[in-house]
Amino acid sequence: AFCGPMEGTEPDPQLPAKSIFFVRHGEGEHNLGGHASSGYLIADAVLTAAGQVQCRSICSALSSPPPQLVVVSPLRRTMHTAMLAFGNTAPFLLLPSIMETGLMPCDCPQPAAGAAMLEEVGWPGLARQYAALGEGWDTKGPGWRASVLERFAALIELLGPVGEYASELEAYQLHFGVKPCRYPQKEEWALTGLLGGVDGGSLPPCEAWRRDCSHLHVVSVDNASTRDIDDALSIEASADGGVELGIHVADVAAHISPASPLFRWALERAGSAYHGGIAASAAEAEADPLLRGGSVPMLPPDLAHDMLSLNQGVPRNALSVFLRVAGGKVVSRRHERTRIVNREATTYAALGAAATPALEVVRDLLRALSGEAEPEDLVAWTMIEYNSYFGERLVEAADAAAGPAGLLRVQEPPPPGGRPLAARYQLGSHKGSTRGHASLGLAAYAHVSSPIRRYADLHCQHALLGSLPAAAAEEAPIEALNERATALSRYHAHTSAMELAYRCREAPMVYRGRVELDDEWGGACLRLYTERGRVRIPLSDSYFAEPLAAALSGKQGGGEEVELEVWGILKRGRTQLRVRVPSSDAPSTPSANGSAPATPAGSLPTRSPLSASRAASGGPGSAVDVAAARRMVEAALGGEAADDEKAALERKVKKLCFQLEDIGKLKARQDAGEVLQSNQLTKLAKGAAVREQLTQARVGLEALLSLRADEARAAEEARQVGESLSAAVQGALSVSGGGAPLSAAGEGPASPAAA
């Protein structure tokens, strides 16, 4: 159709209005079979017989006088449509600029074929116009491509093969905005309170108003891969028979002011992003760095992993809360800005096993106070104590209008019969709305314990210390912060589940698990207890919901612990989890650590012989049976002499894993109907023996690592600290045997034990 005056003419307001009709071509060869059809690959597609019938009825269907002008795209199907519909009733104008913008072959003109068609149907006038269109009219250049990009996606980067961990991880990082991540340049950081600035990073002498606590035996407990350590613990005996539990958090506010570009950058990022990796051993991680765990920290790595992190053996500034314990309970709480030295940077596994006397004292005290047993829950209890204490201080300051408001972590009670609502950030000055946290049962709660990893914690540190400008508080984009925090939470849930699926792609694994109500997701989630810690999988997420919800029907929100068999599959280009509750008569399945067959459903998870030996000798804190462990190591090595037993066993495990992978591929080919050769059948028959050797090698490696951990227990400083504090802790807990923690004023319960 033509709209507007012809070139070289002026519109005449006295002329009658024109009707403009837009006519689509009839059915073309490329339209057959729908959008998935390979017909789109037909160059300059022509009309089908049915399409020609459609075109002959167009002119009469318009029920109006014949057109005065027909403007036509010079594709074969559009020219043929115009000829069949309008014949010689009006002049034609070929206009390349109205061709379809697509770049598929069916939308690209073929001049030779077009000329042949016009000659065949006998339209010499249109054929002459077609031949005179000019050079390059049939080439869709940059202008066409720009038009296409307005409507269609463009390939930016190939991430890698489908089913490859590194490719899938990067896809998640891009989807959830973890990457790209371009930190502010060093010269823009504007750090304070550090000698030498960004190139030095050392602390000046301790200020008079900051308490020097460098004499305390401070320990940090994190995952083995953690590099940004922002919290630590200490225990100190007092003269009156009690003890003081110190909870120390990096004083990031002392070095990053609200005026620093890093403060605004932290607000934009909201938090750090982590992934655990899928390497089965340190040797595998060393051989292939793409399989390691890692992070995209909120702050630049030089700060998050070094200058601000509570790394072992270096002085660091901290914002500390001290819990006074006497008579088996917390009787008071107070806070101070301190200078500490982390003496023992360790892991959850080491805390659970009481790998040093100092850790044993910390573990026993936290178990008595919290009522929890798992190492992660013990540390979580201290963080809840810390955050609830400062949440109360922030509410008090907001009510007294004493300085700009901090950020509270709030969660409204669920509606009657409904699910918990998701927790969110809210300025403490919003007095008219909920200020408590329903799931934790607290009247006030704030995130303050992770200022290296979360913006909200850094914001709250400045609010507590009186260094937060009013504008920084009142103008903070809270909704954007909540959206970003939710995206990070979803990223962690997706990657944790994906990594678990990768680790059990070759064979199913059995784990303990339970369905819990989760405040971050506003619904039920599955918590699995794996060999690397806990994995939380939201059942409300469509990515994992179908297989998990079906397997756990009737158990949602009940908290019942069940034994679950999980495995990973590659489906629609993504590695996904599948879950089932094993039946009691099901064949044995390797357990999560590969050490032994799984127990029947409903029983406890299978333990390795080493674990059983340790339990028999007094539990996880007891010494390993050295003779039994040595026998396991020697059996795993098969009599092979090795200067480095650990490296030899790791190589053996890796080799056997590769053999099992090859056997699995052969089995898949056989199941698909392929006839295997005799040597392949022989290799396939060795599957059970290879699996047994792999189990033995893993048990031996576990025994060796446990032996080495036991040897490290002899650290003199930890021994002395443990001996000196043990009696004091027992005395502080002896009166009532671990009652309910009290508030700062000693007038009732503090935060609950459940994290």
PDB file of C-alpha atoms in Angstrom, residues 221 347-354 359-382 512 514 527 529 534 561 619-621 752-755:
ATOM      1  CA  VAL A 221      34.374 -21.129  61.275  1.00  0.00           C
ATOM      2  CA  THR A 347      35.885 -25.087  58.981  1.00  0.00           C
ATOM      3  CA  TYR A 348      32.474 -26.377  60.009  1.00  0.00           C
ATOM      4  CA  ALA A 349      33.801 -29.917  59.737  1.00  0.00           C
ATOM      5  CA  ALA A 350      36.657 -29.123  62.129  1.00  0.00           C
ATOM      6  CA  LEU A 351      34.236 -27.556  64.617  1.00  0.00           C
ATOM      7  CA  GLY A 352      31.929 -30.570  64.486  1.00  0.00           C
ATOM      8  CA  ALA A 353      34.870 -32.915  64.996  1.00  0.00           C
ATOM      9  CA  ALA A 354      36.429 -30.694  67.721  1.00  0.00           C
ATOM     10  CA  LEU A 359      37.284 -25.767  69.069  1.00  0.00           C
ATOM     11  CA  GLU A 360      35.995 -28.412  71.443  1.00  0.00           C
ATOM     12  CA  VAL A 361      35.401 -25.759  74.100  1.00  0.00           C
ATOM     13  CA  VAL A 362      33.629 -23.483  71.599  1.00  0.00           C
ATOM     14  CA  ARG A 363      31.479 -26.344  70.290  1.00  0.00           C
ATOM     15  CA  ASP A 364      30.450 -27.547  73.757  1.00  0.00           C
ATOM     16  CA  LEU A 365      29.533 -24.047  74.929  1.00  0.00           C
ATOM     17  CA  LEU A 366      27.461 -23.312  71.824  1.00  0.00           C
ATOM     18  CA  ARG A 367      25.677 -26.662  72.038  1.00  0.00           C
ATOM     19  CA  ALA A 368      24.729 -25.978  75.647  1.00  0.00           C
ATOM     20  CA  LEU A 369      23.470 -22.457  74.925  1.00  0.00           C
ATOM     21  CA  SER A 370      21.676 -23.080  71.638  1.00  0.00           C
ATOM     22  CA  GLY A 371      20.350 -26.598  71.930  1.00  0.00           C
ATOM     23  CA  GLU A 372      21.659 -27.239  68.416  1.00  0.00           C
ATOM     24  CA  ALA A 373      24.129 -29.936  67.295  1.00  0.00           C
ATOM     25  CA  GLU A 374      25.105 -29.309  63.657  1.00  0.00           C
ATOM     26  CA  PRO A 375      28.162 -26.993  63.267  1.00  0.00           C
ATOM     27  CA  GLU A 376      26.328 -24.747  60.791  1.00  0.00           C
ATOM     28  CA  ASP A 377      23.457 -24.328  63.259  1.00  0.00           C
ATOM     29  CA  LEU A 378      25.846 -23.520  66.119  1.00  0.00           C
ATOM     30  CA  VAL A 379      27.434 -20.680  64.164  1.00  0.00           C
ATOM     31  CA  ALA A 380      24.015 -19.567  62.873  1.00  0.00           C
ATOM     32  CA  TRP A 381      22.840 -19.242  66.494  1.00  0.00           C
ATOM     33  CA  THR A 382      25.692 -16.831  67.264  1.00  0.00           C
ATOM     34  CA  ARG A 512      18.994 -37.299  54.473  1.00  0.00           C
ATOM     35  CA  ARG A 514      13.475 -32.754  55.096  1.00  0.00           C
ATOM     36  CA  ARG A 527      16.832 -29.208  52.726  1.00  0.00           C
ATOM     37  CA  TYR A 529      22.236 -32.807  54.162  1.00  0.00           C
ATOM     38  CA  ARG A 534      23.257 -28.348  53.334  1.00  0.00           C
ATOM     39  CA  GLU A 561      13.385 -36.213  57.985  1.00  0.00           C
ATOM     40  CA  GLY A 619      31.877 -39.894  68.712  1.00  0.00           C
ATOM     41  CA  PRO A 620      33.163 -37.338  66.218  1.00  0.00           C
ATOM     42  CA  GLY A 621      35.422 -35.678  68.729  1.00  0.00           C
ATOM     43  CA  PRO A 752      15.351 -18.719  69.569  1.00  0.00           C
ATOM     44  CA  ALA A 753      17.772 -21.544  68.933  1.00  0.00           C
ATOM     45  CA  ALA A 754      16.387 -22.360  65.490  1.00  0.00           C
ATOM     46  CA  ALA A 755      18.153 -20.573  62.644  1.00  0.00           C
TER      47      ALA A 755
END
